[in-house]
């Protein structure tokens, strides 16, 4: 709020009614009246938004244009990339605003000078908003000089360069605003570098205010609707706050732009009563079923096992991590497979670190069922490692134009047999063999293309890929079309290049900075826990006794052979299969 002083004409308040009727003398009193602030932007001035093509940047630009701005310069390293960005630019142009996009880098003196010069060509500069950001989160022991520089440059260096040059080129700025974060004011685990970069921006704004210039750093919490949290579908609780709607952010901008404080915060406190048992149950169930691709949980039988909902090994790792991270409950891969929707509700009701004894008692009643499920996993492992048939007729139908179904990460289509049985056309499964090249997705796909021609010499071709196989199917389609062959249909089930990279990141356990040795240990321990009845921690202890990758692999082979009868006579094939998985995973993440 700010105060406006107005001359008010009034009469003597204590005069009697009769005196008021006859009293003709009046005098002026100085009285304060509160007025609601409303930021406004001058049509003849140009305004700069660094990082203006991001989610918040587009919303801020639209808000400024509705508040009178007619000249706007947006900077972005990558330029216009999406249809929505193009839509916004076109809409603003129709509204009569001149909006330009530049790739000038404000984090250098040369780039910042170019940015301000381009803005000056549009008109006198009225304001500078720095929204640029880069995230590289990691625990402090995993941070490096490079990771600090990567995050610091767009914020710290960018704000410093814009401050230094604006003092000379446009000293009469109405607004100099830097978007900071609550990670600077309160801290957030894994964001030491991000908090440092934001803190530097805040100190620059404090120096500007001390010099009599405008400077404002806004510590935002998590932003809903747009930006990183929204795009990553992440559930964020930062220092006891919840994501703030973009409409709320723009509403408080009105107040912030008129304040005389250099650093302000805008957060939404978490409602202490929002995390009821029902809400927690719904959150965990929805989170897990979202990972599995189930859109409507209400239509699913609460006693249905997750393994029956199409959970492969990659998705299983992500589900396992979600339960461990949010509820501090450690489960083996087999236990994750055996979980039901009802079990998830029970885990959520107990809360983080809840007592698992009740669940253990119930699970003990399902020993036979779990044993059968484990045997099925072991059978699938044996089939995927010992298969020498690249093509498998999956439903016994005939036809000259079959549907080619690409294998998932494990290399076998055994898990897809039931689905293929419901398809009305001939379905041919494509499996990985010991002769399949694994150096890259392109080479693997090329080897499959050569063999596809033996089954179907000419197009059109119909391709389906599941999970990791979706990337293979896509690459095969590209190579077939490049050779002049026609591709009639391409169906990707829970897959694609981006999907594969994300899930391989999960397979590497979301810890890119833990080092190769630790990654190998995690790979082997989680792999072995998926196929035999052993605790992951125990598996890690056994494998950690060996130093080289080959020694660890051989130890895993011995453990599998002792527990899976079908693999006892095939140690060499099993070792080769595990090695292939290593290469396949690396290619999926590349």
XYZ file of C-alpha atoms in Angstrom:
590
model
C 0.000 0.000 0.000
C 1.106 3.561 -0.559
C -0.488 6.790 0.709
C -2.084 9.581 -1.359
C -2.789 12.932 0.309
C -5.952 14.706 -0.917
C -7.514 18.072 0.114
C -10.854 17.244 1.739
C -13.640 19.814 2.231
C -15.370 19.201 5.564
C -17.413 20.951 8.273
C -16.987 21.128 12.011
C -17.802 17.627 13.192
C -18.975 18.777 16.644
C -21.347 21.467 15.501
C -25.000 20.970 16.220
C -27.427 20.237 13.432
C -28.697 23.793 13.608
C -25.207 25.207 13.460
C -24.427 23.001 10.457
C -27.382 24.470 8.595
C -26.245 28.022 9.203
C -22.486 27.489 9.225
C -21.006 28.646 5.942
C -17.303 28.561 6.768
C -15.275 25.643 5.562
C -11.591 24.835 5.664
C -9.204 22.257 4.196
C -7.844 19.308 6.166
C -4.931 17.101 5.042
C -6.203 13.493 5.269
C -4.582 10.232 4.179
C -6.499 7.769 2.017
C -5.297 4.256 1.274
C -5.214 3.328 -2.409
C -4.698 -0.088 -3.998
C -1.492 -0.217 -6.012
C -1.529 -1.082 -9.684
C 1.653 -1.344 -11.701
C 1.549 0.280 -15.113
C 3.957 0.241 -18.028
C 4.419 3.177 -20.388
C 3.568 2.584 -24.027
C 6.497 4.651 -25.336
C 9.099 2.789 -23.241
C 10.774 -0.540 -24.005
C 11.032 -3.325 -21.444
C 13.516 -6.208 -21.364
C 12.816 -9.730 -20.063
C 15.865 -11.999 -19.915
C 14.641 -15.582 -20.143
C 11.360 -14.274 -21.497
C 10.358 -17.376 -23.463
C 10.103 -19.605 -20.399
C 6.793 -20.463 -18.766
C 6.845 -17.614 -16.236
C 8.408 -15.260 -18.780
C 5.518 -15.651 -21.223
C 2.975 -15.066 -18.454
C 4.862 -11.982 -17.240
C 5.069 -10.591 -20.774
C 1.336 -11.083 -21.296
C 0.609 -9.394 -17.960
C 2.826 -6.423 -18.834
C 1.127 -5.975 -22.209
C -2.294 -5.928 -20.551
C -0.890 -3.211 -18.252
C 0.070 -0.874 -21.077
C 3.414 -2.170 -22.370
C 3.699 -1.839 -26.165
C 7.418 -2.489 -26.668
C 8.939 -5.670 -25.325
C 12.270 -7.407 -25.931
C 12.545 -11.061 -24.885
C 15.934 -12.762 -24.701
C 16.357 -16.511 -24.991
C 19.383 -18.679 -25.708
C 17.368 -21.117 -27.820
C 14.858 -18.790 -29.462
C 11.276 -19.680 -30.350
C 10.953 -23.473 -30.143
C 7.325 -24.301 -29.404
C 3.983 -23.655 -31.002
C 2.718 -22.032 -27.812
C 5.531 -19.472 -27.869
C 4.676 -18.652 -31.478
C 0.997 -18.375 -30.539
C 1.786 -15.861 -27.791
C 3.921 -13.731 -30.092
C 1.169 -13.659 -32.705
C -1.483 -12.775 -30.138
C 0.570 -9.882 -28.746
C 1.183 -8.561 -32.242
C -2.568 -8.518 -32.888
C -2.973 -6.602 -29.617
C -0.748 -3.877 -31.054
C 2.424 -4.672 -29.127
C 5.868 -4.788 -30.708
C 7.552 -7.889 -29.277
C 11.012 -8.901 -30.459
C 13.077 -11.972 -29.581
C 16.874 -11.914 -29.322
C 19.541 -14.474 -28.451
C 21.827 -11.885 -26.852
C 23.554 -13.408 -23.823
C 23.079 -11.057 -20.873
C 25.647 -12.960 -18.798
C 28.526 -11.266 -20.651
C 29.271 -7.560 -20.982
C 29.193 -7.823 -24.773
C 25.899 -9.698 -24.801
C 24.283 -7.445 -22.198
C 25.340 -4.340 -24.122
C 23.861 -5.788 -27.295
C 20.642 -6.599 -25.435
C 20.238 -3.076 -24.065
C 21.200 -1.530 -27.409
C 18.464 -3.508 -29.168
C 16.003 -2.351 -26.518
C 17.109 1.286 -26.893
C 16.393 1.041 -30.613
C 12.756 0.347 -29.711
C 12.475 3.256 -27.271
C 13.740 4.510 -23.904
C 14.246 1.550 -21.594
C 11.685 1.489 -18.807
C 12.501 -1.760 -17.065
C 14.706 -4.857 -16.948
C 13.494 -8.222 -15.649
C 15.959 -11.089 -15.244
C 14.166 -14.452 -15.238
C 17.044 -16.512 -16.654
C 17.857 -19.709 -14.792
C 19.660 -23.041 -15.066
C 19.219 -25.919 -12.610
C 21.920 -28.444 -11.775
C 20.845 -29.913 -8.456
C 23.040 -32.208 -6.412
C 24.256 -32.767 -2.894
C 27.177 -30.558 -1.908
C 29.657 -33.448 -2.046
C 28.642 -34.063 -5.666
C 28.852 -30.421 -6.748
C 31.769 -29.201 -8.824
C 33.151 -25.844 -9.897
C 31.536 -26.421 -13.277
C 28.095 -27.137 -11.803
C 28.306 -23.934 -9.736
C 29.357 -21.889 -12.759
C 26.614 -23.356 -14.933
C 23.939 -22.222 -12.478
C 25.617 -18.956 -11.448
C 26.322 -17.469 -14.882
C 22.748 -16.677 -16.067
C 21.711 -15.316 -12.678
C 24.762 -13.825 -10.963
C 26.774 -12.734 -14.004
C 23.650 -11.765 -15.952
C 22.304 -9.515 -13.208
C 25.742 -7.989 -12.587
C 26.261 -7.132 -16.267
C 22.767 -5.684 -16.644
C 23.219 -3.609 -13.474
C 26.601 -2.257 -14.530
C 25.518 -1.278 -18.044
C 22.075 0.038 -17.080
C 23.685 2.546 -14.698
C 25.302 4.112 -17.770
C 22.910 3.389 -20.654
C 19.549 3.783 -18.853
C 20.037 5.150 -15.320
C 16.390 6.236 -14.971
C 14.878 2.759 -15.001
C 11.414 2.408 -13.517
C 12.021 -1.255 -12.741
C 15.066 -3.456 -12.228
C 13.716 -6.839 -11.125
C 15.488 -10.161 -10.572
C 13.590 -13.370 -9.945
C 15.182 -15.136 -6.987
C 14.090 -18.251 -5.115
C 13.125 -19.394 -1.667
C 16.188 -21.661 -1.862
C 18.228 -18.516 -1.204
C 16.169 -17.271 1.732
C 15.507 -20.587 3.466
C 17.690 -23.098 1.664
C 16.755 -26.314 -0.096
C 18.595 -29.625 -0.144
C 20.574 -30.185 -3.318
C 20.413 -26.533 -4.422
C 23.499 -24.974 -2.854
C 24.624 -23.590 -6.199
C 21.156 -22.285 -7.043
C 20.800 -20.612 -3.653
C 24.218 -18.983 -4.053
C 23.368 -17.593 -7.502
C 20.097 -16.126 -6.240
C 21.795 -14.650 -3.181
C 24.236 -12.752 -5.413
C 21.316 -11.260 -7.346
C 19.748 -10.103 -4.096
C 22.945 -8.375 -2.993
C 23.097 -6.526 -6.324
C 19.524 -5.301 -5.839
C 20.391 -4.122 -2.330
C 23.329 -2.135 -3.725
C 21.073 -0.510 -6.319
C 18.549 0.577 -3.698
C 21.379 1.944 -1.546
C 22.480 3.982 -4.585
C 19.010 5.457 -5.040
C 18.097 3.233 -8.001
C 15.280 0.752 -8.360
C 16.185 -2.798 -7.448
C 13.916 -5.668 -6.510
C 14.687 -9.356 -5.984
C 11.639 -11.577 -5.527
C 12.106 -14.863 -3.703
C 9.515 -17.110 -5.291
C 8.616 -20.505 -3.953
C 7.606 -23.290 -6.321
C 5.410 -22.038 -9.176
C 2.373 -23.991 -10.276
C 0.755 -23.921 -13.756
C 3.956 -23.068 -15.646
C 7.685 -23.641 -15.402
C 9.827 -26.496 -14.125
C 7.518 -27.881 -11.423
C 4.537 -27.948 -13.772
C 6.448 -29.447 -16.727
C 8.062 -32.158 -14.607
C 4.771 -33.012 -12.874
C 6.751 -32.957 -9.633
C 5.034 -32.743 -6.253
C 6.986 -30.062 -4.406
C 6.979 -29.135 -0.741
C 9.715 -26.544 -0.239
C 10.353 -25.441 3.345
C 6.733 -25.993 4.346
C 5.267 -24.303 1.273
C 3.254 -25.499 -1.700
C 3.345 -24.323 -5.350
C 1.844 -20.888 -5.971
C -0.571 -20.368 -8.846
C 0.707 -18.060 -11.577
C -2.364 -15.833 -11.193
C -1.425 -15.314 -7.541
C 2.177 -14.519 -8.511
C 1.084 -11.805 -10.920
C -1.313 -10.411 -8.339
C 1.436 -9.852 -5.780
C 3.676 -8.361 -8.483
C 1.430 -5.293 -8.281
C 2.440 -4.796 -4.666
C 6.085 -5.761 -5.017
C 6.832 -3.309 -7.823
C 5.792 -0.398 -5.586
C 7.644 -1.470 -2.454
C 10.875 0.134 -1.316
C 12.378 -3.141 -0.110
C 15.168 -4.667 -2.230
C 14.340 -8.298 -1.328
C 10.840 -9.694 -0.892
C 9.317 -13.180 -0.737
C 6.119 -14.698 -2.057
C 5.169 -18.140 -0.765
C 2.052 -20.137 -0.022
C 2.188 -21.914 3.319
C 1.158 -25.522 3.371
C -2.237 -26.070 4.929
C -1.597 -28.185 8.009
C -4.910 -29.897 7.529
C -4.607 -30.683 3.831
C -2.658 -33.917 4.281
C -5.519 -36.044 5.532
C -5.327 -39.810 5.360
C -7.629 -39.855 2.344
C -5.484 -37.333 0.501
C -2.290 -39.229 1.281
C -3.818 -42.481 0.083
C -4.932 -40.858 -3.131
C -1.527 -39.255 -3.677
C 0.431 -42.517 -3.454
C -2.046 -44.540 -5.494
C -2.277 -41.859 -8.155
C 1.499 -41.441 -8.257
C 2.121 -45.155 -8.779
C -0.699 -45.643 -11.268
C 0.468 -42.557 -13.153
C 3.870 -44.213 -13.540
C 2.086 -47.308 -14.855
C 0.066 -45.217 -17.305
C -3.326 -45.914 -15.682
C -5.540 -42.863 -16.194
C -8.591 -43.854 -14.140
C -7.680 -45.679 -10.891
C -11.345 -45.952 -9.884
C -11.930 -48.572 -12.578
C -9.218 -50.893 -11.298
C -9.771 -53.731 -8.853
C -8.073 -52.721 -5.554
C -6.828 -56.317 -5.203
C -5.089 -56.322 -8.592
C -1.307 -56.758 -8.406
C 0.924 -54.103 -9.937
C 2.597 -56.834 -11.962
C -0.741 -57.466 -13.641
C -0.981 -53.825 -14.695
C 1.944 -54.134 -17.114
C 4.881 -53.179 -14.887
C 8.201 -54.073 -16.503
C 11.592 -53.939 -14.781
C 12.262 -50.286 -15.621
C 8.886 -49.090 -14.377
C 9.268 -51.334 -11.332
C 12.452 -49.509 -10.327
C 10.651 -46.159 -10.525
C 7.732 -47.420 -8.431
C 10.168 -48.877 -5.884
C 12.020 -45.579 -5.646
C 8.789 -43.613 -5.204
C 7.732 -45.740 -2.235
C 11.215 -45.675 -0.681
C 11.659 -41.934 -1.147
C 8.241 -40.740 -0.001
C 7.353 -43.358 2.631
C 10.718 -44.749 3.780
C 9.574 -48.313 3.047
C 12.179 -50.660 1.565
C 10.759 -53.407 -0.645
C 12.345 -55.974 -2.903
C 11.439 -55.943 -6.580
C 9.356 -59.062 -6.069
C 7.428 -57.385 -3.250
C 6.792 -54.403 -5.508
C 5.426 -56.748 -8.184
C 3.082 -58.313 -5.602
C 1.753 -55.013 -4.243
C -1.912 -54.261 -4.840
C -3.717 -50.938 -4.960
C -5.099 -51.767 -1.530
C -1.545 -52.337 -0.235
C -0.547 -48.890 -1.513
C -3.422 -47.317 0.399
C -2.293 -49.117 3.561
C 1.301 -47.921 3.140
C 0.100 -44.349 2.626
C -2.172 -44.525 5.671
C 0.769 -45.526 7.892
C 2.795 -42.615 6.589
C 6.583 -42.367 6.187
C 8.429 -45.035 8.136
C 5.163 -46.722 9.120
C 5.036 -50.164 10.669
C 5.139 -52.828 7.969
C 4.234 -55.748 10.218
C 0.575 -55.732 9.218
C 1.537 -55.795 5.569
C 4.009 -58.597 6.255
C 1.293 -60.669 7.933
C -0.951 -60.252 4.927
C 1.845 -60.972 2.508
C 2.650 -64.202 4.352
C -0.762 -65.488 3.303
C 0.258 -65.060 -0.311
C 3.422 -67.142 -0.253
C 2.248 -69.505 -2.948
C 1.094 -66.668 -5.183
C 4.373 -64.789 -4.728
C 6.334 -67.963 -5.411
C 4.486 -68.480 -8.675
C 5.066 -64.854 -9.660
C 8.777 -65.178 -8.877
C 8.977 -68.344 -10.963
C 7.375 -66.455 -13.850
C 9.994 -63.694 -13.527
C 12.744 -66.313 -13.544
C 11.233 -67.996 -16.596
C 11.136 -64.659 -18.421
C 14.775 -64.061 -17.488
C 15.795 -67.453 -18.855
C 13.860 -66.874 -22.062
C 15.331 -63.428 -22.593
C 18.929 -64.555 -22.048
C 18.805 -67.942 -23.737
C 16.708 -67.085 -26.785
C 18.300 -67.678 -30.176
C 15.157 -67.048 -32.231
C 14.884 -63.482 -33.443
C 11.314 -63.876 -34.747
C 8.473 -65.516 -32.838
C 4.950 -66.159 -34.119
C 2.913 -64.816 -31.214
C -0.721 -65.656 -31.979
C -0.732 -68.318 -34.714
C -2.603 -66.189 -37.263
C -1.669 -65.988 -40.929
C -1.070 -62.982 -43.154
C 1.379 -61.429 -45.594
C 1.530 -58.103 -43.738
C 2.152 -58.961 -40.068
C 2.418 -56.682 -37.086
C 6.050 -56.611 -35.877
C 6.200 -56.280 -32.082
C 9.571 -55.074 -30.771
C 10.897 -56.496 -27.508
C 11.175 -54.431 -24.288
C 14.376 -53.829 -22.307
C 14.759 -57.496 -21.314
C 15.109 -58.589 -24.953
C 12.243 -61.108 -24.992
C 8.601 -60.780 -26.017
C 7.465 -63.480 -23.568
C 5.703 -60.923 -21.370
C 3.703 -59.681 -24.376
C 2.328 -63.053 -25.470
C -1.009 -62.571 -23.733
C -1.534 -59.184 -25.346
C -0.643 -60.563 -28.777
C -3.236 -63.297 -28.319
C -5.965 -60.637 -28.337
C -4.786 -58.944 -31.538
C -6.856 -59.726 -34.663
C -3.861 -59.812 -37.030
C -0.750 -61.921 -37.365
C 1.798 -60.714 -34.838
C 5.505 -61.468 -35.087
C 7.673 -60.785 -32.042
C 11.196 -59.461 -32.576
C 13.705 -60.578 -29.918
C 17.313 -59.795 -29.126
C 19.798 -62.629 -29.711
C 23.459 -63.145 -28.919
C 24.326 -61.929 -32.426
C 22.493 -58.612 -32.098
C 24.889 -55.613 -32.194
C 24.408 -53.339 -29.189
C 26.832 -50.472 -29.734
C 23.988 -48.091 -30.645
C 20.254 -47.996 -31.262
C 20.966 -47.369 -34.951
C 23.101 -50.496 -35.333
C 20.615 -52.642 -33.442
C 17.756 -51.386 -35.604
C 19.780 -51.908 -38.786
C 20.350 -55.564 -37.914
C 16.620 -56.028 -37.345
C 15.741 -54.306 -40.630
C 17.892 -56.771 -42.570
C 16.098 -59.709 -40.978
C 12.632 -58.127 -41.290
C 12.974 -58.315 -45.045
C 13.225 -62.103 -44.764
C 9.804 -62.249 -43.115
C 8.167 -59.514 -45.204
C 10.139 -58.632 -48.358
C 8.121 -55.511 -49.208
C 5.951 -52.942 -47.472
C 3.847 -51.524 -46.131
C 5.166 -52.381 -42.657
C 3.344 -52.227 -39.331
C 5.517 -51.716 -36.244
C 4.767 -51.743 -32.524
C 7.275 -51.007 -29.758
C 6.796 -51.445 -26.032
C 8.921 -49.591 -23.465
C 12.547 -49.718 -24.673
C 11.278 -51.379 -27.864
C 9.503 -48.148 -28.783
C 12.863 -46.536 -29.554
C 13.820 -49.525 -31.682
C 10.516 -49.433 -33.559
C 10.916 -45.730 -34.255
C 14.473 -46.142 -35.549
C 13.435 -49.129 -37.694
C 10.653 -47.020 -39.215
C 13.152 -44.259 -39.995
C 15.542 -46.679 -41.688
C 12.770 -48.396 -43.648
C 11.489 -45.091 -44.971
C 15.021 -43.993 -45.815
C 15.358 -47.109 -47.977
C 12.149 -46.268 -49.835
C 9.897 -48.757 -48.036
C 6.461 -47.708 -46.811
C 5.555 -47.760 -43.131
C 1.807 -48.039 -42.711
C 1.635 -47.732 -38.922
C 3.961 -47.085 -35.994
C 2.604 -47.617 -32.470
C 4.650 -46.712 -29.386
C 3.439 -48.181 -26.089
C 4.841 -46.486 -22.982
C 7.944 -45.519 -24.879
C 9.821 -43.160 -27.137
C 13.271 -41.567 -27.089
C 12.517 -39.119 -24.272
C 10.655 -41.778 -22.287
C 13.573 -44.182 -22.654
C 16.116 -41.646 -21.477
C 14.015 -40.790 -18.431
C 13.532 -44.410 -17.448
C 17.152 -45.300 -17.991
C 17.939 -42.396 -15.685
C 15.683 -44.147 -13.176
C 17.536 -47.402 -13.825
C 20.736 -45.538 -12.977
C 18.861 -44.508 -9.838
C 18.756 -40.784 -10.439
C 22.342 -40.352 -9.211
C 24.468 -39.299 -12.186
C 27.273 -38.046 -9.961
C 27.796 -41.104 -7.730
C 30.603 -42.520 -9.838
C 30.904 -45.514 -12.108
C 31.723 -47.998 -9.332
C 28.647 -47.057 -7.305
C 26.489 -47.213 -10.425
C 27.737 -50.725 -11.168
C 26.959 -51.807 -7.608
C 23.448 -50.364 -7.799
C 22.857 -51.962 -11.208
C 23.834 -55.448 -10.054
C 22.106 -55.334 -6.655
C 18.788 -54.173 -8.080
C 19.037 -56.579 -10.985
C 19.604 -59.614 -8.771
C 16.882 -58.540 -6.306
C 14.422 -58.487 -9.203
C 14.830 -62.188 -9.965
C 15.634 -64.001 -6.723
C 14.284 -63.768 -3.197
C 17.038 -61.652 -1.660
C 17.123 -58.280 0.040
C 18.758 -55.577 -2.040
C 21.066 -54.538 0.798
C 22.257 -58.135 1.206
C 22.837 -58.410 -2.535
C 24.850 -55.187 -2.451
C 27.028 -56.518 0.377
C 27.777 -59.712 -1.529
C 28.594 -57.977 -4.792
C 30.658 -55.247 -3.146
C 33.328 -57.812 -2.246
C 34.508 -57.744 -5.849
C 36.286 -54.901 -7.568
C 36.000 -55.243 -11.352
C 32.837 -55.270 -13.444
C 33.554 -58.776 -14.734
C 34.009 -60.137 -11.207
C 30.732 -58.595 -10.084
C 28.970 -59.976 -13.141
C 30.333 -63.470 -12.478
C 29.149 -63.258 -8.867
C 25.666 -62.353 -10.079
C 25.758 -65.258 -12.541
C 26.609 -67.677 -9.717
C 23.763 -66.347 -7.569
C 21.282 -66.700 -10.421
C 22.445 -70.224 -11.317
C 22.034 -71.383 -7.714
C 18.483 -70.059 -7.507
C 17.117 -70.596 -11.033
C 17.308 -74.215 -12.234
C 16.838 -73.320 -15.892
C 20.042 -71.286 -15.913
C 22.434 -73.737 -14.261
C 23.710 -75.200 -17.520
C 24.153 -71.877 -19.293
C 26.665 -69.713 -17.373
C 28.245 -68.329 -20.542
C 24.905 -67.318 -22.068
C 23.840 -65.742 -18.796
C 27.049 -63.712 -18.503
C 26.693 -62.547 -22.098
C 23.077 -61.588 -21.456
C 23.953 -59.413 -18.473
C 26.682 -57.743 -20.501
C 24.150 -57.039 -23.253
C 21.856 -55.379 -20.727
C 24.703 -53.082 -19.753
C 25.200 -51.952 -23.351
C 21.468 -51.682 -23.993
C 21.020 -49.444 -20.962
C 23.852 -47.195 -22.037
C 22.315 -46.806 -25.479
C 18.890 -46.091 -24.017
C 20.321 -43.225 -22.064
C 22.307 -41.774 -24.936
